mmCIF file of C-alpha atoms in Angstrom:
data_model
loop_
_atom_site.group_PDB
_atom_site.id
_atom_site.type_symbol
_atom_site.label_atom_id
_atom_site.label_comp_id
_atom_site.label_asym_id
_atom_site.label_seq_id
_atom_site.Cartn_x
_atom_site.Cartn_y
_atom_site.Cartn_z
ATOM 1 C CA MET A 26 -10.313 11.077 23.613
ATOM 2 C CA ASP A 27 -10.754 7.508 23.800
ATOM 3 C CA PHE A 28 -7.749 5.550 22.701
ATOM 4 C CA SER A 29 -9.276 2.235 23.720
ATOM 5 C CA LEU A 30 -10.175 -0.704 21.187
ATOM 6 C CA ASN A 31 -13.830 -2.004 21.220
ATOM 7 C CA ASP A 32 -14.411 -5.589 21.439
ATOM 8 C CA GLU A 33 -15.191 -5.772 17.494
ATOM 9 C CA GLN A 34 -11.971 -4.202 16.638
ATOM 10 C CA LYS A 35 -10.014 -6.460 18.930
ATOM 11 C CA MET A 36 -11.795 -9.471 17.285
ATOM 12 C CA ILE A 37 -10.710 -8.231 13.763
ATOM 13 C CA ILE A 38 -7.113 -7.537 14.730
ATOM 14 C CA ASP A 39 -6.889 -11.067 16.401
ATOM 15 C CA THR A 40 -8.473 -12.881 13.195
ATOM 16 C CA VAL A 41 -6.196 -10.908 10.836
ATOM 17 C CA ARG A 42 -3.198 -11.640 13.122
ATOM 18 C CA ARG A 43 -3.883 -15.331 13.372
ATOM 19 C CA PHE A 44 -4.523 -15.695 9.674
ATOM 20 C CA ILE A 45 -1.274 -14.043 8.845
ATOM 21 C CA ALA A 46 0.671 -16.338 11.206
ATOM 22 C CA GLU A 47 -1.034 -19.504 10.206
ATOM 23 C CA GLU A 48 -1.444 -19.094 6.357
ATOM 24 C CA LEU A 49 1.030 -16.490 5.140
ATOM 25 C CA LYS A 50 4.073 -16.212 7.194
ATOM 26 C CA PRO A 51 4.964 -20.204 6.241
ATOM 27 C CA LEU A 52 4.880 -18.943 2.553
ATOM 28 C CA GLU A 53 7.257 -15.938 2.858
ATOM 29 C CA ASN A 54 10.607 -17.958 2.269
ATOM 30 C CA GLY A 55 9.463 -19.626 -0.618
ATOM 31 C CA ILE A 56 8.505 -16.162 -2.377
ATOM 32 C CA GLU A 57 11.748 -14.896 -1.267
ATOM 33 C CA GLU A 58 13.475 -17.855 -3.179
ATOM 34 C CA THR A 59 11.355 -18.430 -6.198
ATOM 35 C CA GLY A 60 9.929 -14.834 -6.586
ATOM 36 C CA ALA A 61 6.452 -16.268 -7.101
ATOM 37 C CA LEU A 62 3.494 -18.299 -5.701
ATOM 38 C CA ASP A 63 1.721 -21.034 -7.554
ATOM 39 C CA ARG A 64 -1.985 -20.274 -8.592
ATOM 40 C CA VAL A 65 -3.227 -23.076 -6.588
ATOM 41 C CA THR A 66 -1.643 -21.817 -3.139
ATOM 42 C CA ALA A 67 -2.705 -18.107 -4.263
ATOM 43 C CA LEU A 68 -6.292 -19.209 -4.916
ATOM 44 C CA ALA A 69 -6.279 -21.158 -1.730
ATOM 45 C CA ILE A 70 -5.444 -18.320 0.744
ATOM 46 C CA HIS A 71 -7.773 -15.954 -1.299
ATOM 47 C CA GLU A 72 -10.577 -18.250 -0.640
ATOM 48 C CA LYS A 73 -9.583 -18.678 2.912
ATOM 49 C CA ALA A 74 -9.677 -14.832 3.569
ATOM 50 C CA LYS A 75 -12.867 -14.673 1.965
ATOM 51 C CA ALA A 76 -14.601 -17.253 4.059
ATOM 52 C CA LEU A 77 -13.377 -15.419 7.104
ATOM 53 C CA GLY A 78 -15.029 -12.145 5.806
ATOM 54 C CA LEU A 79 -11.555 -10.545 5.323
ATOM 55 C CA TYR A 80 -11.995 -9.852 1.749
ATOM 56 C CA ALA A 81 -12.585 -6.202 0.397
ATOM 57 C CA LEU A 82 -12.410 -4.599 3.793
ATOM 58 C CA ASN A 83 -12.610 -0.996 2.441
ATOM 59 C CA ILE A 84 -15.844 -1.580 0.402
ATOM 60 C CA PRO A 85 -19.212 -0.708 1.797
ATOM 61 C CA ALA A 86 -21.273 -3.533 3.134
ATOM 62 C CA GLU A 87 -24.080 -2.985 0.576
ATOM 63 C CA LEU A 88 -21.806 -3.599 -1.986
ATOM 64 C CA GLY A 89 -20.547 -6.823 -0.332
ATOM 65 C CA GLY A 90 -17.419 -5.626 1.076
ATOM 66 C CA GLY A 91 -16.558 -5.560 4.566
ATOM 67 C CA GLY A 92 -17.865 -2.038 5.325
ATOM 68 C CA LEU A 93 -14.956 -1.098 7.763
ATOM 69 C CA SER A 94 -14.294 2.617 8.592
ATOM 70 C CA VAL A 95 -10.856 4.280 7.877
ATOM 71 C CA LEU A 96 -9.632 3.498 11.447
ATOM 72 C CA ASP A 97 -10.707 -0.251 11.310
ATOM 73 C CA ARG A 98 -9.275 -0.755 8.031
ATOM 74 C CA ILE A 99 -6.037 0.779 9.287
ATOM 75 C CA LEU A 100 -5.808 -1.474 12.424
ATOM 76 C CA CYS A 101 -5.971 -4.278 9.947
ATOM 77 C CA GLU A 102 -3.135 -2.716 7.503
ATOM 78 C CA GLU A 103 -1.167 -2.691 10.429
ATOM 79 C CA GLN A 104 -1.283 -6.226 10.880
ATOM 80 C CA PHE A 105 -0.794 -6.495 7.126
ATOM 81 C CA GLY A 106 2.508 -5.131 7.545
ATOM 82 C CA HIS A 107 4.089 -8.280 9.359
ATOM 83 C CA THR A 108 4.192 -10.339 6.283
ATOM 84 C CA SER A 109 4.918 -9.347 2.715
ATOM 85 C CA ASP A 110 2.624 -7.046 0.485
ATOM 86 C CA TYR A 111 2.780 -9.748 -2.242
ATOM 87 C CA LEU A 112 0.997 -12.256 -0.057
ATOM 88 C CA ILE A 113 -1.239 -9.613 1.238
ATOM 89 C CA ARG A 114 -2.389 -8.820 -2.106
ATOM 90 C CA ARG A 115 -2.988 -12.383 -2.887
ATOM 91 C CA ALA A 116 -4.973 -13.026 0.136
ATOM 92 C CA PHE A 117 -6.889 -9.781 0.846
ATOM 93 C CA GLY A 118 -7.106 -8.258 -2.590
ATOM 94 C CA ASN A 119 -6.499 -4.549 -3.347
ATOM 95 C CA ILE A 120 -9.530 -2.674 -4.194
ATOM 96 C CA TYR A 121 -9.388 0.787 -4.998
ATOM 97 C CA GLU A 122 -12.162 3.338 -3.742
ATOM 98 C CA PRO A 123 -12.218 4.961 -7.231
ATOM 99 C CA LEU A 124 -14.447 1.905 -8.372
ATOM 100 C CA LEU A 125 -17.169 3.056 -6.106
ATOM 101 C CA VAL A 126 -18.404 5.847 -8.504
ATOM 102 C CA CYS A 127 -19.087 3.082 -10.981
ATOM 103 C CA GLN A 128 -22.573 3.306 -12.378
ATOM 104 C CA GLY A 129 -25.162 1.282 -14.341
ATOM 105 C CA GLU A 130 -23.346 -1.438 -16.552
ATOM 106 C CA GLN A 131 -19.993 -0.584 -15.106
ATOM 107 C CA VAL A 132 -21.309 -1.979 -11.533
ATOM 108 C CA GLU A 133 -21.937 -5.398 -12.989
ATOM 109 C CA ARG A 134 -19.061 -5.393 -15.292
ATOM 110 C CA TRP A 135 -16.169 -4.011 -13.166
ATOM 111 C CA LEU A 136 -17.308 -3.194 -9.532
ATOM 112 C CA LYS A 137 -18.999 -5.920 -8.192
ATOM 113 C CA PRO A 138 -16.772 -8.803 -9.565
ATOM 114 C CA THR A 139 -13.877 -7.180 -8.222
ATOM 115 C CA VAL A 140 -15.532 -7.074 -4.529
ATOM 116 C CA GLU A 141 -16.485 -10.538 -5.003
ATOM 117 C CA GLY A 142 -12.689 -11.362 -5.981
ATOM 118 C CA LYS A 143 -13.606 -12.752 -9.545
ATOM 119 C CA ARG A 144 -11.476 -9.996 -11.209
ATOM 120 C CA THR A 145 -8.476 -8.134 -9.832
ATOM 121 C CA CYS A 146 -7.529 -4.602 -10.509
ATOM 122 C CA ALA A 147 -4.422 -2.416 -10.514
ATOM 123 C CA ILE A 148 -4.019 1.374 -10.762
ATOM 124 C CA ALA A 149 -1.990 2.858 -13.540
ATOM 125 C CA ILE A 150 -0.686 6.253 -13.116
ATOM 126 C CA THR A 151 2.951 6.317 -12.960
ATOM 127 C CA GLU A 152 5.056 7.001 -16.285
ATOM 128 C CA SER A 153 8.767 7.077 -16.833
ATOM 129 C CA GLY A 154 8.648 10.753 -17.085
ATOM 130 C CA ALA A 155 5.791 11.173 -14.578
ATOM 131 C CA GLY A 156 6.386 9.713 -11.184
ATOM 132 C CA SER A 157 5.640 12.087 -8.119
ATOM 133 C CA ASP A 158 4.228 14.413 -10.664
ATOM 134 C CA ALA A 159 0.962 12.906 -11.636
ATOM 135 C CA GLN A 160 -0.338 15.590 -13.665
ATOM 136 C CA GLY A 161 2.575 15.307 -16.029
ATOM 137 C CA ILE A 162 1.486 12.250 -17.614
ATOM 138 C CA LYS A 163 1.783 11.949 -21.391
ATOM 139 C CA THR A 164 -0.786 8.984 -22.035
ATOM 140 C CA HIS A 165 -4.000 10.312 -23.687
ATOM 141 C CA ALA A 166 -7.420 9.343 -24.744
ATOM 142 C CA ARG A 167 -9.235 10.982 -27.555
ATOM 143 C CA LYS A 168 -12.875 10.922 -27.836
ATOM 144 C CA THR A 169 -14.576 9.649 -30.771
ATOM 145 C CA ASP A 170 -18.294 8.751 -31.868
ATOM 146 C CA ALA A 171 -17.539 5.168 -30.720
ATOM 147 C CA GLY A 172 -15.761 5.994 -27.430
ATOM 148 C CA TRP A 173 -12.279 6.642 -26.975
ATOM 149 C CA VAL A 174 -8.876 5.864 -28.389
ATOM 150 C CA LEU A 175 -6.202 5.376 -25.663
ATOM 151 C CA ASN A 176 -2.397 5.927 -26.639
ATOM 152 C CA GLY A 177 0.658 5.903 -24.313
ATOM 153 C CA SER A 178 2.468 3.790 -21.780
ATOM 154 C CA LYS A 179 2.731 3.396 -17.919
ATOM 155 C CA HIS A 180 5.536 1.766 -15.893
ATOM 156 C CA PHE A 181 6.129 0.148 -12.249
ATOM 157 C CA ILE A 182 2.532 -0.937 -12.196
ATOM 158 C CA SER A 183 2.327 -2.999 -9.188
ATOM 159 C CA ASP A 184 0.627 -6.382 -9.460
ATOM 160 C CA GLY A 185 -0.010 -5.952 -13.117
ATOM 161 C CA LEU A 186 0.720 -9.642 -13.766
ATOM 162 C CA TRP A 187 -2.108 -10.804 -11.889
ATOM 163 C CA SER A 188 -4.646 -7.969 -12.698
ATOM 164 C CA ASP A 189 -6.999 -8.494 -15.315
ATOM 165 C CA PHE A 190 -7.912 -4.820 -15.653
ATOM 166 C CA PHE A 191 -6.340 -1.245 -15.045
ATOM 167 C CA LEU A 192 -7.612 2.048 -13.811
ATOM 168 C CA VAL A 193 -5.429 4.195 -16.339
ATOM 169 C CA SER A 194 -5.166 7.760 -15.956
ATOM 170 C CA ALA A 195 -5.101 9.630 -19.292
ATOM 171 C CA LYS A 196 -5.091 13.199 -20.731
ATOM 172 C CA THR A 197 -8.481 13.962 -22.266
ATOM 173 C CA GLY A 198 -7.766 17.530 -22.921
ATOM 174 C CA GLU A 199 -4.669 20.050 -22.580
ATOM 175 C CA LYS A 200 -4.980 20.325 -18.615
ATOM 176 C CA GLU A 201 -7.869 17.650 -18.152
ATOM 177 C CA ILE A 202 -7.073 13.921 -16.927
ATOM 178 C CA SER A 203 -9.588 11.096 -16.895
ATOM 179 C CA VAL A 204 -9.577 7.592 -15.572
ATOM 180 C CA PHE A 205 -10.678 4.572 -17.610
ATOM 181 C CA MET A 206 -11.389 1.181 -16.744
ATOM 182 C CA VAL A 207 -9.161 -0.765 -19.243
ATOM 183 C CA ASP A 208 -9.396 -4.654 -19.793
ATOM 184 C CA LYS A 209 -6.160 -6.542 -20.224
ATOM 185 C CA GLY A 210 -6.375 -8.287 -23.791
ATOM 186 C CA LEU A 211 -7.843 -5.459 -25.596
ATOM 187 C CA PRO A 212 -6.258 -5.068 -29.148
ATOM 188 C CA GLY A 213 -3.515 -2.522 -28.910
ATOM 189 C CA PHE A 214 -2.951 -3.284 -25.209
ATOM 190 C CA THR A 215 0.192 -5.006 -24.401
ATOM 191 C CA VAL A 216 2.288 -5.704 -21.353
ATOM 192 C CA GLY A 217 5.726 -5.173 -21.302
ATOM 193 C CA LYS A 218 8.727 -6.361 -18.910
ATOM 194 C CA ASP A 219 8.454 -7.028 -15.156
ATOM 195 C CA GLN A 220 10.875 -4.292 -13.972
ATOM 196 C CA LYS A 221 13.003 -6.366 -11.438
ATOM 197 C CA MET A 222 13.436 -4.671 -8.087
ATOM 198 C CA MET A 223 15.975 -4.479 -5.215
ATOM 199 C CA GLY A 224 13.011 -5.580 -2.923
ATOM 200 C CA LEU A 225 9.155 -6.526 -2.938
ATOM 201 C CA ARG A 226 10.078 -9.952 -4.047
ATOM 202 C CA GLY A 227 7.147 -11.448 -5.854
ATOM 203 C CA THR A 228 5.396 -8.285 -6.693
ATOM 204 C CA PRO A 229 5.360 -7.759 -10.390
ATOM 205 C CA HIS A 230 6.019 -4.198 -11.558
ATOM 206 C CA LEU A 231 4.984 -4.186 -15.110
ATOM 207 C CA GLU A 232 5.250 -1.940 -18.223
ATOM 208 C CA LEU A 233 2.113 -1.272 -20.041
ATOM 209 C CA PHE A 234 1.668 0.138 -23.633
ATOM 210 C CA PHE A 235 -1.580 1.349 -25.327
ATOM 211 C CA ASP A 236 -1.312 1.671 -29.163
ATOM 212 C CA ASP A 237 -4.687 2.933 -30.595
ATOM 213 C CA VAL A 238 -6.553 1.022 -27.912
ATOM 214 C CA LEU A 239 -10.511 1.147 -28.673
ATOM 215 C CA LEU A 240 -12.331 1.946 -25.469
ATOM 216 C CA GLU A 241 -16.321 1.807 -25.186
ATOM 217 C CA PRO A 242 -17.977 4.862 -23.582
ATOM 218 C CA VAL A 243 -18.464 2.772 -20.652
ATOM 219 C CA ALA A 244 -14.812 2.714 -19.768
ATOM 220 C CA LEU A 245 -14.782 6.136 -18.611
ATOM 221 C CA LEU A 246 -14.918 6.080 -14.700
ATOM 222 C CA GLY A 247 -16.638 9.065 -13.170
ATOM 223 C CA GLU A 248 -17.028 12.214 -15.256
ATOM 224 C CA GLN A 249 -14.396 13.296 -18.009
ATOM 225 C CA GLY A 250 -11.939 15.408 -16.219
ATOM 226 C CA GLN A 251 -12.506 14.015 -12.834
ATOM 227 C CA GLY A 252 -9.422 11.629 -13.116
ATOM 228 C CA PHE A 253 -6.955 13.503 -11.066
ATOM 229 C CA LYS A 254 -9.390 14.091 -8.247
ATOM 230 C CA LEU A 255 -10.165 10.111 -8.339
ATOM 231 C CA ALA A 256 -6.529 9.280 -8.573
ATOM 232 C CA MET A 257 -5.399 11.543 -5.606
ATOM 233 C CA GLY A 258 -8.378 10.501 -3.497
ATOM 234 C CA ALA A 259 -7.304 6.905 -4.090
ATOM 235 C CA LEU A 260 -3.518 7.684 -3.355
ATOM 236 C CA ASN A 261 -4.324 9.393 -0.042
ATOM 237 C CA VAL A 262 -6.164 6.338 1.389
ATOM 238 C CA VAL A 263 -3.201 4.176 -0.073
ATOM 239 C CA ARG A 264 -0.453 6.221 1.356
ATOM 240 C CA LEU A 265 -1.895 6.236 4.795
ATOM 241 C CA ALA A 266 -3.147 2.397 4.712
ATOM 242 C CA GLN A 267 -0.138 0.654 2.487
ATOM 243 C CA VAL A 268 2.575 3.040 3.560
ATOM 244 C CA GLY A 269 1.709 4.560 6.666
ATOM 245 C CA ALA A 270 -0.048 1.581 8.825
ATOM 246 C CA ARG A 271 2.049 -1.005 7.074
ATOM 247 C CA ALA A 272 5.163 0.793 7.765
ATOM 248 C CA VAL A 273 4.031 0.830 11.506
ATOM 249 C CA GLY A 274 3.367 -3.031 11.443
ATOM 250 C CA LYS A 275 6.540 -3.714 9.693
ATOM 251 C CA ALA A 276 8.641 -1.933 11.952
ATOM 252 C CA SER A 277 6.867 -3.261 15.160
ATOM 253 C CA HIS A 278 7.483 -6.828 13.558
ATOM 254 C CA VAL A 279 11.226 -6.042 13.192
ATOM 255 C CA LEU A 280 11.341 -4.493 16.738
ATOM 256 C CA GLU A 281 9.789 -7.774 18.193
ATOM 257 C CA LEU A 282 12.637 -9.641 16.342
ATOM 258 C CA MET A 283 15.432 -7.212 17.831
ATOM 259 C CA VAL A 284 13.994 -7.549 21.531
ATOM 260 C CA ASP A 285 14.035 -11.323 21.157
ATOM 261 C CA TYR A 286 17.590 -11.593 19.728
ATOM 262 C CA ALA A 287 19.021 -8.990 22.148
ATOM 263 C CA GLY A 288 17.671 -11.113 24.755
ATOM 264 C CA GLN A 289 19.140 -14.313 23.656
ATOM 265 C CA ARG A 290 22.454 -13.173 22.025
ATOM 266 C CA THR A 291 25.552 -13.077 24.325
ATOM 267 C CA GLN A 292 28.833 -11.439 23.872
ATOM 268 C CA PHE A 293 31.527 -10.744 26.340
ATOM 269 C CA GLY A 294 29.660 -12.988 29.005
ATOM 270 C CA GLN A 295 26.417 -11.129 29.107
ATOM 271 C CA LYS A 296 23.063 -10.825 26.693
ATOM 272 C CA ILE A 297 23.584 -7.728 24.309
ATOM 273 C CA GLY A 298 20.307 -6.365 25.526
ATOM 274 C CA ASP A 299 22.143 -5.523 28.689
ATOM 275 C CA PHE A 300 24.615 -3.203 26.782
ATOM 276 C CA GLN A 301 23.552 0.372 26.888
ATOM 277 C CA LEU A 302 24.009 1.101 23.270
ATOM 278 C CA ILE A 303 21.743 -1.774 22.180
ATOM 279 C CA GLN A 304 19.075 -0.507 24.735
ATOM 280 C CA GLN A 305 19.352 2.784 23.013
ATOM 281 C CA GLN A 306 18.697 1.136 19.557
ATOM 282 C CA LEU A 307 15.651 -0.697 20.993
ATOM 283 C CA ALA A 308 14.423 2.455 22.927
ATOM 284 C CA ASP A 309 14.579 4.727 19.851
ATOM 285 C CA SER A 310 12.771 2.221 17.773
ATOM 286 C CA ALA A 311 10.074 1.919 20.091
ATOM 287 C CA ILE A 312 9.569 5.753 20.443
ATOM 288 C CA GLU A 313 9.451 6.312 16.569
ATOM 289 C CA ILE A 314 7.108 3.498 16.013
ATOM 290 C CA ASN A 315 4.678 4.639 18.434
ATOM 291 C CA ALA A 316 4.895 8.250 17.492
ATOM 292 C CA ALA A 317 3.923 7.390 13.833
ATOM 293 C CA ARG A 318 1.432 4.959 14.956
ATOM 294 C CA TRP A 319 -0.527 7.635 16.634
ATOM 295 C CA MET A 320 -0.080 9.958 13.564
ATOM 296 C CA VAL A 321 -1.713 7.231 11.356
ATOM 297 C CA TYR A 322 -4.425 6.760 13.844
ATOM 298 C CA HIS A 323 -5.251 10.378 14.122
ATOM 299 C CA ALA A 324 -5.298 10.910 10.158
ATOM 300 C CA ALA A 325 -7.748 7.818 9.758
ATOM 301 C CA TRP A 326 -9.842 9.203 12.368
ATOM 302 C CA MET A 327 -9.825 12.628 10.529
ATOM 303 C CA LEU A 328 -11.147 10.795 7.447
ATOM 304 C CA ASP A 329 -13.869 8.995 9.445
ATOM 305 C CA GLN A 330 -14.924 12.522 10.376
ATOM 306 C CA GLY A 331 -15.097 13.769 6.801
ATOM 307 C CA GLN A 332 -12.303 16.089 7.507
ATOM 308 C CA ASP A 333 -9.532 17.143 4.932
ATOM 309 C CA ALA A 334 -6.526 15.058 5.915
ATOM 310 C CA ARG A 335 -4.255 15.546 3.104
ATOM 311 C CA ALA A 336 -1.569 17.428 4.887
ATOM 312 C CA GLN A 337 -1.546 14.880 7.705
ATOM 313 C CA ILE A 338 -1.419 12.003 5.322
ATOM 314 C CA ALA A 339 1.581 13.802 3.602
ATOM 315 C CA MET A 340 3.112 13.951 7.267
ATOM 316 C CA VAL A 341 2.373 10.261 7.854
ATOM 317 C CA LYS A 342 3.817 9.226 4.370
ATOM 318 C CA VAL A 343 7.161 11.024 5.249
ATOM 319 C CA ALA A 344 7.227 10.159 9.163
ATOM 320 C CA ALA A 345 6.310 6.401 8.829
ATOM 321 C CA ALA A 346 8.333 5.651 5.759
ATOM 322 C CA GLU A 347 11.640 7.184 7.116
ATOM 323 C CA MET A 348 10.834 5.447 10.550
ATOM 324 C CA LEU A 349 10.781 2.215 8.958
ATOM 325 C CA GLY A 350 14.102 2.844 7.310
ATOM 326 C CA ARG A 351 15.524 3.626 10.538
ATOM 327 C CA VAL A 352 14.420 0.928 12.409
ATOM 328 C CA VAL A 353 15.216 -1.808 9.891
ATOM 329 C CA ASP A 354 18.875 -0.262 9.702
ATOM 330 C CA ARG A 355 19.220 -0.748 13.576
ATOM 331 C CA ALA A 356 17.855 -4.111 13.311
ATOM 332 C CA VAL A 357 20.776 -5.098 10.819
ATOM 333 C CA GLN A 358 22.990 -3.471 13.503
ATOM 334 C CA VAL A 359 21.789 -5.261 16.188
ATOM 335 C CA PHE A 360 21.789 -8.702 14.629
ATOM 336 C CA GLY A 361 25.342 -7.829 13.251
ATOM 337 C CA GLY A 362 26.682 -10.301 10.522
ATOM 338 C CA MET A 363 23.504 -12.543 10.910
ATOM 339 C CA GLY A 364 21.445 -9.392 10.067
ATOM 340 C CA PHE A 365 23.218 -9.110 6.799
ATOM 341 C CA CYS A 366 22.651 -12.758 5.872
ATOM 342 C CA LYS A 367 19.883 -14.343 3.901
ATOM 343 C CA GLU A 368 19.401 -17.088 6.591
ATOM 344 C CA LEU A 369 17.358 -14.566 8.343
ATOM 345 C CA PRO A 370 14.603 -12.272 7.080
ATOM 346 C CA ILE A 371 16.234 -8.861 8.439
ATOM 347 C CA GLU A 372 18.248 -8.270 5.334
ATOM 348 C CA ARG A 373 14.870 -8.683 3.257
ATOM 349 C CA TYR A 374 12.980 -6.361 5.661
ATOM 350 C CA TYR A 375 16.081 -3.824 4.821
ATOM 351 C CA ARG A 376 15.654 -4.033 1.085
ATOM 352 C CA ASP A 377 11.899 -3.713 1.150
ATOM 353 C CA ALA A 378 11.847 -0.724 3.460
ATOM 354 C CA ARG A 379 13.820 1.567 1.160
ATOM 355 C CA ILE A 380 11.019 1.972 -1.461
ATOM 356 C CA TYR A 381 8.637 3.582 1.200
ATOM 357 C CA ARG A 382 10.536 6.690 1.022
ATOM 358 C CA ILE A 383 10.108 6.687 -2.797
ATOM 359 C CA TYR A 384 6.487 5.176 -4.033
ATOM 360 C CA ASP A 385 3.236 7.070 -3.645
ATOM 361 C CA GLY A 386 5.279 10.152 -3.529
ATOM 362 C CA THR A 387 8.687 10.803 -2.636
ATOM 363 C CA SER A 388 9.639 12.209 0.882
ATOM 364 C CA GLU A 389 10.874 15.330 -0.729
ATOM 365 C CA ILE A 390 7.496 15.946 -2.623
ATOM 366 C CA HIS A 391 5.503 15.402 0.567
ATOM 367 C CA ARG A 392 7.610 17.716 2.572
ATOM 368 C CA THR A 393 6.801 20.344 -0.103
ATOM 369 C CA VAL A 394 2.917 19.557 0.195
ATOM 370 C CA ILE A 395 3.268 20.029 4.155
ATOM 371 C CA ALA A 396 5.397 23.404 3.672
ATOM 372 C CA LYS A 397 2.907 24.785 1.123
ATOM 373 C CA SER A 398 -0.088 23.869 3.457
ATOM 374 C CA LEU A 399 1.659 25.754 6.425
ATOM 375 C CA MET A 400 2.355 28.667 4.331
ATOM 376 C CA LYS A 401 -1.248 28.623 3.159
ATOM 377 C CA GLN A 402 -3.094 27.819 6.346
ATOM 378 C CA GLY A 403 -0.757 28.690 9.085
ATOM 379 C CA ALA A 404 1.105 26.602 11.636
ATOM 380 C CA THR A 405 -2.062 26.200 13.461
ATOM 381 C CA LEU A 406 -2.884 23.665 10.746
ATOM 382 C CA PHE A 407 -1.624 20.612 12.724
ATOM 383 C CA ASP A 408 -2.858 21.908 16.228
ATOM 384 C CA VAL A 409 -5.501 19.828 17.304
ATOM 385 C CA ASN A 410 -6.424 22.179 19.992
ATOM 386 C CA ARG A 411 -7.680 24.967 17.554
#
């Protein structure tokens, strides 16, 4: 086992880290105050990221993307955790792997423009009655001689305001789900309210409504009935990258702030970092962050080896999300009253962290996935020595 990073990986990490520090961190307070980023600034950071080769990192090089392995992408995603998800989306894009099954006309119409940063896509699976239960959707598409007729609704669609097309999951049979590429602006397709959140300031979460939306045959992504597999494949990587790796990155950033503060703040004539109970908070945070980090790296390695990592990713989702919650809670305690004030970003990190245990499958659902995997394959499932 070789845990060292090669020179190329170190260079990518350093480039991403500097870009975030110089281009994105200065924008964070403005986003928190206004809840938005003007399009001129958004376009500017988008173009700067593209110029550095930091766009579409997860897409194969032959299609114009960065061509990174899963592990290399995870190393970048960990750095992404050091700033807001909203700014990451604006700068680096959010290109979902199911688009890679595009063929023929679909490549020129949807895939290539997205990889080039000319089009923006969001994935639309969640419904009011189907969150973690992705198979419980009610949105449906009826096949006709001219294509498909789409009806239904979606909600909590992240980045829906900025996206100009969506990967929409819909029932195409009683027990069959397919995915369609649906352009914003089609007749019958309306965008509802932005559902305001406790955290994730700036990232819109929209309602989408489909009322007899006519779709061309070319709008079907992949094969009919392949939708659940496509959606779950996409969410697996999303869980590992945007939940697991980013949670590790966010918690690492918070720990850095905690250590700095504990080394500066004095009470009773000494630095609070000299108090054993504060030291315990710092030590526990470091232990848990690094445990989660190696779980993330191992799952990424498994995917790069072509192995089935679904159970491991479920473990990552639970462990990393809950670790982040504990670390930011400790941070509020270490910072005391200042940790509860909006003057510092600690309270924002606290609010933002809470959703990690809910979106892309709740902790409870993933614990069920892990338990079922154990009952089916045995306790040696997670033993790397077997």
